[in-house]
PDB file of C-alpha atoms in Angstrom:
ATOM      1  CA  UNK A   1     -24.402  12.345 -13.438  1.00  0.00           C
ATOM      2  CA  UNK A   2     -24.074   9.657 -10.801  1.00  0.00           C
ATOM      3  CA  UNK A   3     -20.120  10.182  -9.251  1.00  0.00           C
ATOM      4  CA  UNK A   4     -17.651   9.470  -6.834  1.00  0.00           C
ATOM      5  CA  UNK A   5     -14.721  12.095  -6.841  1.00  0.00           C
ATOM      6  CA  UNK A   6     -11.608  11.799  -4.792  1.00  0.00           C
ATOM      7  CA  UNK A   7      -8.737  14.228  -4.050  1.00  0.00           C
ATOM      8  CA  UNK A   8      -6.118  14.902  -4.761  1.00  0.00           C
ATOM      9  CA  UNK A   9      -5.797  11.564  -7.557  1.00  0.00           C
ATOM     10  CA  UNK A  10      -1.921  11.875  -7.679  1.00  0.00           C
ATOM     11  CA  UNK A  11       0.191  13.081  -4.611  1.00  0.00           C
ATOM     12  CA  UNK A  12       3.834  12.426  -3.615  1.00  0.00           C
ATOM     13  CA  UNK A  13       4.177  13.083   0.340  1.00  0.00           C
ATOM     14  CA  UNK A  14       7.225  12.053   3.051  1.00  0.00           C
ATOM     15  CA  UNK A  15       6.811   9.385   5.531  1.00  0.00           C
ATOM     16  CA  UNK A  16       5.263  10.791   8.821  1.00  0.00           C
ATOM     17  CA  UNK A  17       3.478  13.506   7.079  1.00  0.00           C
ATOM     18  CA  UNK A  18      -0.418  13.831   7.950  1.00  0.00           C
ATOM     19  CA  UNK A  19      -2.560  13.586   4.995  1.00  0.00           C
ATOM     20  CA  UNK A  20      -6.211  12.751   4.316  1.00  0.00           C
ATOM     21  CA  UNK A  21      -7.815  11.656   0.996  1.00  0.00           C
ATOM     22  CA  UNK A  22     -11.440  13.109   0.094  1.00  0.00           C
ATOM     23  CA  UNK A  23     -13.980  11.018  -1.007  1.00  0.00           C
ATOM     24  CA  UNK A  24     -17.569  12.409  -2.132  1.00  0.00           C
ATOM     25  CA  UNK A  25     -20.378  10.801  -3.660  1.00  0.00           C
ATOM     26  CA  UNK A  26     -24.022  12.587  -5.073  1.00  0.00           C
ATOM     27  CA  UNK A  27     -26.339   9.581  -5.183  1.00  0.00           C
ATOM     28  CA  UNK A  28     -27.295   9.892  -1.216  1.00  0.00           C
ATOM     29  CA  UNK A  29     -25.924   6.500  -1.069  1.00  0.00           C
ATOM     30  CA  UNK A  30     -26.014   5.362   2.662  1.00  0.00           C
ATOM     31  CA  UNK A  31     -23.098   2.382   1.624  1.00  0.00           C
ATOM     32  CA  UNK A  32     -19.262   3.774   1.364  1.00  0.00           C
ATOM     33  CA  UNK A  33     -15.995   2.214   1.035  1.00  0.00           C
ATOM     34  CA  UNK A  34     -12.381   2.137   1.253  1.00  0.00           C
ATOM     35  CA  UNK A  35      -9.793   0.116  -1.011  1.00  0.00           C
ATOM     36  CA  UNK A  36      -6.328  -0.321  -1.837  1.00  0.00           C
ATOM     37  CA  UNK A  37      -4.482  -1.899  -4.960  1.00  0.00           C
ATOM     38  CA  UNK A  38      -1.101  -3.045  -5.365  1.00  0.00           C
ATOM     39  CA  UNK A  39       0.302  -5.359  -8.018  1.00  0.00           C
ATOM     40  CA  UNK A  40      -0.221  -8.965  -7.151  1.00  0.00           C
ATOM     41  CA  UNK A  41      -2.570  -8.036  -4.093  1.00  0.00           C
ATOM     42  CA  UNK A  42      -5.700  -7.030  -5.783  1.00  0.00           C
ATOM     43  CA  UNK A  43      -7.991  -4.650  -4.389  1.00  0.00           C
ATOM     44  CA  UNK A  44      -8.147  -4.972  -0.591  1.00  0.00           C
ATOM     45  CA  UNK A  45     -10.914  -3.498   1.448  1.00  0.00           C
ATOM     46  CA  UNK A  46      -9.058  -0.878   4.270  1.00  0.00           C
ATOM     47  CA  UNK A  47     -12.931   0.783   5.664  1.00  0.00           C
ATOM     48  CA  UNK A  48     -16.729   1.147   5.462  1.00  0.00           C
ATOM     49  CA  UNK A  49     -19.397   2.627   6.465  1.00  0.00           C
ATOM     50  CA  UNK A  50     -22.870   1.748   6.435  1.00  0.00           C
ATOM     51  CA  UNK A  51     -24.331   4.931   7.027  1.00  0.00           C
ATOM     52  CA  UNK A  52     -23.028   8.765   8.926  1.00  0.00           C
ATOM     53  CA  UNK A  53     -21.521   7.689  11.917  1.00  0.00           C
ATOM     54  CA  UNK A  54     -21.500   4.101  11.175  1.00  0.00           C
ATOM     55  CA  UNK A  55     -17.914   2.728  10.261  1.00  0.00           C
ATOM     56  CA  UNK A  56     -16.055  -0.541  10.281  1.00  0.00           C
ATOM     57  CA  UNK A  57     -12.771  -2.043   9.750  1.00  0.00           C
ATOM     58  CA  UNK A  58     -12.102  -3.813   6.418  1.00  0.00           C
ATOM     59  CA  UNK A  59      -9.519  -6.656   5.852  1.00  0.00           C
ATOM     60  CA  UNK A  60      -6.202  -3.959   5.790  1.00  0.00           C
ATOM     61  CA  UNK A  61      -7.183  -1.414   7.999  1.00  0.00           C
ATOM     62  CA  UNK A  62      -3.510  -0.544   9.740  1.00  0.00           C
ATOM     63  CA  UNK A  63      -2.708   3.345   9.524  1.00  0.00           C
ATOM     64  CA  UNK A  64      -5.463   4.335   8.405  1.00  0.00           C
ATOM     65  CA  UNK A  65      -8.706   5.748   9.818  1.00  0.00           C
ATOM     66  CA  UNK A  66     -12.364   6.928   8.789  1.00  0.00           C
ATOM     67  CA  UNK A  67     -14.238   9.158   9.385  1.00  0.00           C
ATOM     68  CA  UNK A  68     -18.202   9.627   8.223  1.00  0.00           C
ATOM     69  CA  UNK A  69     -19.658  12.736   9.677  1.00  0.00           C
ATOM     70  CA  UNK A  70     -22.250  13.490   6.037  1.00  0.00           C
ATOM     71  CA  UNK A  71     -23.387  11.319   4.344  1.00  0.00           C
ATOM     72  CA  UNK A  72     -21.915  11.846   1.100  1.00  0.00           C
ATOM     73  CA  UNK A  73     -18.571  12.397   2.302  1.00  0.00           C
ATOM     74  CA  UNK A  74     -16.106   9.841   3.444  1.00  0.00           C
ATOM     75  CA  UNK A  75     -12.512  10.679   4.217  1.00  0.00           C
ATOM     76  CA  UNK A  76      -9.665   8.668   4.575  1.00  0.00           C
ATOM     77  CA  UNK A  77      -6.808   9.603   6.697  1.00  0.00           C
ATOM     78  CA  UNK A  78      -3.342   8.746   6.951  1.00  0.00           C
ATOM     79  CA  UNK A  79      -1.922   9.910  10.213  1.00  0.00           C
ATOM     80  CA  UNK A  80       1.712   9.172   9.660  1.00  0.00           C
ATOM     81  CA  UNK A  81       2.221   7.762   6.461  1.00  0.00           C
ATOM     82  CA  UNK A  82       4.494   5.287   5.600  1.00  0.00           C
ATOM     83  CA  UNK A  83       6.473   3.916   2.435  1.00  0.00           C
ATOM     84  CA  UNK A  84       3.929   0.470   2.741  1.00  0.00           C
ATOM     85  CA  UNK A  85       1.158   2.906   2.355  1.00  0.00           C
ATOM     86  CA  UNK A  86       2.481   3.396  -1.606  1.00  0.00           C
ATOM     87  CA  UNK A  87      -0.181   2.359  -3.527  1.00  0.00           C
ATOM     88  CA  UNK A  88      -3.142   3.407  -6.050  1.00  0.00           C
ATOM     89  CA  UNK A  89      -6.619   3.910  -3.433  1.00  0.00           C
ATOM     90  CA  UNK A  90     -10.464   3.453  -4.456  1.00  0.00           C
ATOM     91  CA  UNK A  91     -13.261   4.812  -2.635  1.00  0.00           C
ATOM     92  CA  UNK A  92     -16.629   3.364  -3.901  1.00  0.00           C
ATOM     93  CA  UNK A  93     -20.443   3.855  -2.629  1.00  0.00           C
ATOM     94  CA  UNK A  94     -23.045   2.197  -3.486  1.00  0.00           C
ATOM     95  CA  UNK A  95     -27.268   1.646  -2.593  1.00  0.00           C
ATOM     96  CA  UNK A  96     -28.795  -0.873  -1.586  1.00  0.00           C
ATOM     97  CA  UNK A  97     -25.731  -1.807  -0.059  1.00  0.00           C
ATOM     98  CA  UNK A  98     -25.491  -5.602  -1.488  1.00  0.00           C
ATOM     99  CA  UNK A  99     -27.624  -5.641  -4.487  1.00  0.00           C
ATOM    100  CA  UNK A 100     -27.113  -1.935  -5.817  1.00  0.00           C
ATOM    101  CA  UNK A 101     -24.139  -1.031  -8.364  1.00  0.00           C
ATOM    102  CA  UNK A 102     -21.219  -0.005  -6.815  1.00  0.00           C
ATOM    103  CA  UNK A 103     -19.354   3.094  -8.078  1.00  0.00           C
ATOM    104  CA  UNK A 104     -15.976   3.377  -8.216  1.00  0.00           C
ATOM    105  CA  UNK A 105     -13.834   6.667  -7.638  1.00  0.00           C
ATOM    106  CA  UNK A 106     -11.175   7.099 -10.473  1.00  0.00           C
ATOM    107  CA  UNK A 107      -8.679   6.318  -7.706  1.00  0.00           C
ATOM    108  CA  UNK A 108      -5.887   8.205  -5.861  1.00  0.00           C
ATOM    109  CA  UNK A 109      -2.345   7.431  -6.544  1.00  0.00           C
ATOM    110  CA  UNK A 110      -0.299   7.994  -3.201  1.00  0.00           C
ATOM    111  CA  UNK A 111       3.233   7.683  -3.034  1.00  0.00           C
ATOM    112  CA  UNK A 112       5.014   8.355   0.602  1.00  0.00           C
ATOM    113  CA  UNK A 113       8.987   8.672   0.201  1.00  0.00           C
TER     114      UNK A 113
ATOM    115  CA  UNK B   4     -11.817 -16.560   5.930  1.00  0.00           C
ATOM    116  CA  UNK B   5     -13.596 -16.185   2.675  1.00  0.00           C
ATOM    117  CA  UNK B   6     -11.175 -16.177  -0.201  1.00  0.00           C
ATOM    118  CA  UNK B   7     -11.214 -15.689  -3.971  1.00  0.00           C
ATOM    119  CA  UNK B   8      -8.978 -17.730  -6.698  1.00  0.00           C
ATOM    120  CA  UNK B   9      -9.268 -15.986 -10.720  1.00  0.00           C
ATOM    121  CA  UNK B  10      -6.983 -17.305 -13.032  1.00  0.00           C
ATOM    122  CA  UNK B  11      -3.944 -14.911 -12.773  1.00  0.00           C
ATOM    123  CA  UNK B  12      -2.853 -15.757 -15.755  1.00  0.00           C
ATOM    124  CA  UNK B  13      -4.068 -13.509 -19.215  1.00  0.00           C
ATOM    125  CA  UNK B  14      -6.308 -15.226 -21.781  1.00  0.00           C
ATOM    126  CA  UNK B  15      -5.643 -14.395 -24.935  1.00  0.00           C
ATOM    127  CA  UNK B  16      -8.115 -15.000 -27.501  1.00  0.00           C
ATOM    128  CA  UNK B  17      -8.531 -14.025 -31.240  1.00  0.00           C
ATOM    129  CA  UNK B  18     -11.650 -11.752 -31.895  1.00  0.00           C
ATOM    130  CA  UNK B  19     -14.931 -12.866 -32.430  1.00  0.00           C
ATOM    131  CA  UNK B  20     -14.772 -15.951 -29.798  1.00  0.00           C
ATOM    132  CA  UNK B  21     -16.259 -16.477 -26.799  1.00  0.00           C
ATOM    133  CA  UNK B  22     -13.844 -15.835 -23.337  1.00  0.00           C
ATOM    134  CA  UNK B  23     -15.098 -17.813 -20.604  1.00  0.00           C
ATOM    135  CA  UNK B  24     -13.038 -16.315 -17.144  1.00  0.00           C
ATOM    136  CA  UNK B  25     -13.218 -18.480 -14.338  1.00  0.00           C
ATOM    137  CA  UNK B  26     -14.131 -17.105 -10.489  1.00  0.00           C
ATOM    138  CA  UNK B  27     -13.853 -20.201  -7.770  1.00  0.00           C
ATOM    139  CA  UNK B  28     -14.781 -19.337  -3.791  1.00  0.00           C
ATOM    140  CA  UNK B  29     -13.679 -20.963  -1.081  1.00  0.00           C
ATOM    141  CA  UNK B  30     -16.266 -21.694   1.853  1.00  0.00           C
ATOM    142  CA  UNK B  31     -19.667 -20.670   2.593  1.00  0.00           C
ATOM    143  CA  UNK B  32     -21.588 -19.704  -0.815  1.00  0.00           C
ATOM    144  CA  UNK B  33     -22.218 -15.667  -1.017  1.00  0.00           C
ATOM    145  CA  UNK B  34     -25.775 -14.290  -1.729  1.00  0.00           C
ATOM    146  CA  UNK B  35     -24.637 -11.995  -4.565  1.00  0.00           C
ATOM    147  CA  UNK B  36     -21.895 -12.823  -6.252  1.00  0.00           C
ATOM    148  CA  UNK B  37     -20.351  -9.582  -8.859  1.00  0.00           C
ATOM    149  CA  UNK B  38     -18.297  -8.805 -11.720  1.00  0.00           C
ATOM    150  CA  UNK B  39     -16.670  -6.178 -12.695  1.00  0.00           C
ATOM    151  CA  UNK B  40     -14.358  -4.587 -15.444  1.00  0.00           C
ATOM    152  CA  UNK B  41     -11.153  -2.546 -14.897  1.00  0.00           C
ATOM    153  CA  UNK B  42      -9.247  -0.548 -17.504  1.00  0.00           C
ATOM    154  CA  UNK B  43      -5.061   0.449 -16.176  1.00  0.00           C
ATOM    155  CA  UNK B  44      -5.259   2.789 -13.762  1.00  0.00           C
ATOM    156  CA  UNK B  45      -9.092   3.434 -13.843  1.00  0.00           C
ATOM    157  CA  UNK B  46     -11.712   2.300 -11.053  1.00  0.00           C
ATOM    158  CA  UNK B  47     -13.182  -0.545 -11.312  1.00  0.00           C
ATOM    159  CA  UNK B  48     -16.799  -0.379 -13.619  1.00  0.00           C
ATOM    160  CA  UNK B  49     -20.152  -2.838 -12.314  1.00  0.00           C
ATOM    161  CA  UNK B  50     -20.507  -5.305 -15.182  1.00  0.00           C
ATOM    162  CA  UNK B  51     -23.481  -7.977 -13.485  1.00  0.00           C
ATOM    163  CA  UNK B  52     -24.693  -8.940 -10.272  1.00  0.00           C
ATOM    164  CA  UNK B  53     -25.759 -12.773  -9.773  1.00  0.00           C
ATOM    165  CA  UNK B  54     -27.776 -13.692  -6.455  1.00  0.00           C
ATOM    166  CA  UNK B  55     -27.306 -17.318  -5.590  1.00  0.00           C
ATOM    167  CA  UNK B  56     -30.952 -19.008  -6.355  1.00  0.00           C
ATOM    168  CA  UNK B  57     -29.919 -18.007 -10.114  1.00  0.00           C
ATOM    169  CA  UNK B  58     -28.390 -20.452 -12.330  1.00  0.00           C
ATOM    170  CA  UNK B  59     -27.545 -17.927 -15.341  1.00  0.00           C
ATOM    171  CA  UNK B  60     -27.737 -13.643 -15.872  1.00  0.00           C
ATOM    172  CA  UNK B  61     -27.219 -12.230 -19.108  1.00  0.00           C
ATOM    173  CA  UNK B  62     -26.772  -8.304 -20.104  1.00  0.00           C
ATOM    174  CA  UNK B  63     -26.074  -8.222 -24.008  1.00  0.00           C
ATOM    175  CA  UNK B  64     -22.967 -10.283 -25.241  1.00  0.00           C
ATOM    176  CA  UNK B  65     -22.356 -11.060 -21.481  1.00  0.00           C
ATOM    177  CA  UNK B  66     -23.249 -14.061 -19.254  1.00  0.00           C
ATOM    178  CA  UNK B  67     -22.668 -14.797 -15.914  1.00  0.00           C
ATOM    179  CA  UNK B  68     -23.562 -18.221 -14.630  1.00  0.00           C
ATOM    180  CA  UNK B  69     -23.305 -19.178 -10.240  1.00  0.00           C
ATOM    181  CA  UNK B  70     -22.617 -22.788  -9.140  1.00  0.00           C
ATOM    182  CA  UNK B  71     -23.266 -22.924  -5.343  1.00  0.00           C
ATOM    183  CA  UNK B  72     -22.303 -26.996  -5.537  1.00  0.00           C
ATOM    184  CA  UNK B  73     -18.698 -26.180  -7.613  1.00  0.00           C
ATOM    185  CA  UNK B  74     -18.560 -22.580  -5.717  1.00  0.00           C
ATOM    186  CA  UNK B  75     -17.703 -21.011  -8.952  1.00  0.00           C
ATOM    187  CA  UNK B  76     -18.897 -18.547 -11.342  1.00  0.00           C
ATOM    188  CA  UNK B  77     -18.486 -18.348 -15.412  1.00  0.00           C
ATOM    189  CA  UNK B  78     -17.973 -14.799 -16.796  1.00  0.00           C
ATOM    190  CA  UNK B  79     -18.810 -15.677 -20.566  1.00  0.00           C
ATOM    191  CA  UNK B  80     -18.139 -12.765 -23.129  1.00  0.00           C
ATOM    192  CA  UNK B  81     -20.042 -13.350 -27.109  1.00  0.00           C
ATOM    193  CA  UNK B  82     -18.312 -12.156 -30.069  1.00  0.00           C
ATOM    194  CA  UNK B  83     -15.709 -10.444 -28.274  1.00  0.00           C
ATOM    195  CA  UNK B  84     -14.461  -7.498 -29.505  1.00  0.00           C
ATOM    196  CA  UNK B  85     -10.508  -5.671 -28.979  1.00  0.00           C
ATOM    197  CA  UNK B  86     -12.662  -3.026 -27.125  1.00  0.00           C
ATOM    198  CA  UNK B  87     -13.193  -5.979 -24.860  1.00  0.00           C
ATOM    199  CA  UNK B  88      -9.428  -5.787 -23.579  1.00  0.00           C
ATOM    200  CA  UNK B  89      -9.351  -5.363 -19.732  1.00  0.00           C
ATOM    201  CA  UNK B  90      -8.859  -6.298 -16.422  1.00  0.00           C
ATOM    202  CA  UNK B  91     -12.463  -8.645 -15.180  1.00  0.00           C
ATOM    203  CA  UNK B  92     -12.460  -8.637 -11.778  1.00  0.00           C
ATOM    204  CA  UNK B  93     -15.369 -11.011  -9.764  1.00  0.00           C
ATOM    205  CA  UNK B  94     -16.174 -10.306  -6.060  1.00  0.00           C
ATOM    206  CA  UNK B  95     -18.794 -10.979  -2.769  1.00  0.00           C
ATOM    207  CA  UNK B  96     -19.954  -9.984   0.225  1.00  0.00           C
ATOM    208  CA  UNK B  97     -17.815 -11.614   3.388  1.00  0.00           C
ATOM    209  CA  UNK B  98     -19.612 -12.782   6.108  1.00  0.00           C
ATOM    210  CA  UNK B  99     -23.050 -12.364   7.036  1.00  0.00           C
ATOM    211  CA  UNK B 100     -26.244 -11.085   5.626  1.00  0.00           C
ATOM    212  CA  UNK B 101     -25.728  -7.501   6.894  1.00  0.00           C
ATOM    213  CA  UNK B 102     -21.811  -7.312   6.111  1.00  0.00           C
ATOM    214  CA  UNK B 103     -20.078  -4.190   4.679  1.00  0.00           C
ATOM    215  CA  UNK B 104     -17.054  -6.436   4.065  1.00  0.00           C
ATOM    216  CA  UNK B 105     -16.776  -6.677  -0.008  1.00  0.00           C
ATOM    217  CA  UNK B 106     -13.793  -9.179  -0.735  1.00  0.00           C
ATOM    218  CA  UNK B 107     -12.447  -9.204  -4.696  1.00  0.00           C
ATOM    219  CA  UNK B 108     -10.241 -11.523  -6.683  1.00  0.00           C
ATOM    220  CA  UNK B 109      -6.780 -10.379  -8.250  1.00  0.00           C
ATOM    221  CA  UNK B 110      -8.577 -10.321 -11.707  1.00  0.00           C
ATOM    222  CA  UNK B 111      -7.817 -11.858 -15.248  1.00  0.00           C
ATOM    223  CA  UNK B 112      -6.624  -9.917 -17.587  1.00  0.00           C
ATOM    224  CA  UNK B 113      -8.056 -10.365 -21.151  1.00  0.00           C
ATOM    225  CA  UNK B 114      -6.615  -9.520 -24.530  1.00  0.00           C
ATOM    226  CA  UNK B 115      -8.739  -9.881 -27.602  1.00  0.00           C
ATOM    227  CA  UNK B 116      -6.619  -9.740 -30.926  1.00  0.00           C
ATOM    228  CA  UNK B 117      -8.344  -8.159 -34.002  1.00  0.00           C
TER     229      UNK B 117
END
């Protein structure tokens, strides 16, 4: 079955605290992604990647960073969190990169106190 | 920089009828142009991709029609059912042919009463 699984999908950390949020896909998709929702914002794209080693900033990339060293994986990692960094986070992957269906992650609810 | 306008308020609409949600663009006109559905607190779900030398795309009791000249794209649902209830959610590709940027709107939310 074609899926993209994050961890943990609920956590509740203090500001400053390292964390990272897994993200793992098993349809060798070369195409991953990043996103953010928050009420009256929409989803916002935070990273991509086109392929392993291949990553680029999206529209709301502050605090966070990538990393893509497989290709199915693609963490994202909060170095010092903050409370602006509440918020419910997608990963997706998808291939061919533009025309392909992208798959959504059932999303990660963060909350930094 | 590209942006996307969906009507932020719901549309309500009895079952049975046709809901017709509304996606404008601002700017250059995307190559694909998607839609998707969203259930509360579930990721978002691939409903249709349009590319931009279509007029119309259809996939069962859903049509999708792409106006390059009126930058805008229809999201029509048929017969529509309470099951049909959700977030719809229309989004593109930013930028140029080989961008990884994918920009959404804020979504319209859809009730269908039985």
């Amino acid at each position: 079955e074609a899926q993209v699984t994050q961890n943990p999908r609920y956590l509740i950390t203090v500001t400053g605290k390292k964390l990272t949020v897994t993200c793992s896909q098993n349809m060798n998709h070369e195409y991953m992604s990043w996103y953010r929702q928050d009420p009256g914002l929409g989803l916002r794209q935070i990273y991509y990647s086109m392929n392993v080693e291949v990553t680029d900033k999206g529209d709301v990339p502050e605090g966070y960073k990538v990393s893509r060293k497989e290709k199915r994986n693609f963490p994202l990692i909060l170095e010092s969190p903050s409370p602006n960094q509440t918020s419910l986070y997608f990963c997706a992957s998808s291939s061919p990169r533009q025309t392909g269906t992208i798959y959504f992650g059932e999303g990660s609810w963060l909350t930094v106190v | 920089s590209q942006k996307i306008e969906q009507n932020s308020e719901a549309l309500n609409i009895q079952e049975g009828k046709t809901a017709t949600l509304t996606c404008n663009y601002t700017n250059y006109s995307p190559a694909y142009l998607q839609w998707y559905r969203q259930d509360p607190g579930r990721g978002p779900v691939f409903l249709l991709l349009i590319r931009e030398n279509e007029k119309e795309k259809r996939k069962e009791r859903l049509k999708v029609t792409f106006d390059t000249t009126l930058k805008q794209s229809l999201f029509h649902i048929t017969a529509s059912q309470p099951a049909d209830s959700a977030t719809y959610l229309c989004a593109l590709w930013s930028g140029s042919s080989n961008t990884g940027k994918l920009i959404f709107g804020q979504g319209t939310t859809l009730q269908v009463k039985p």
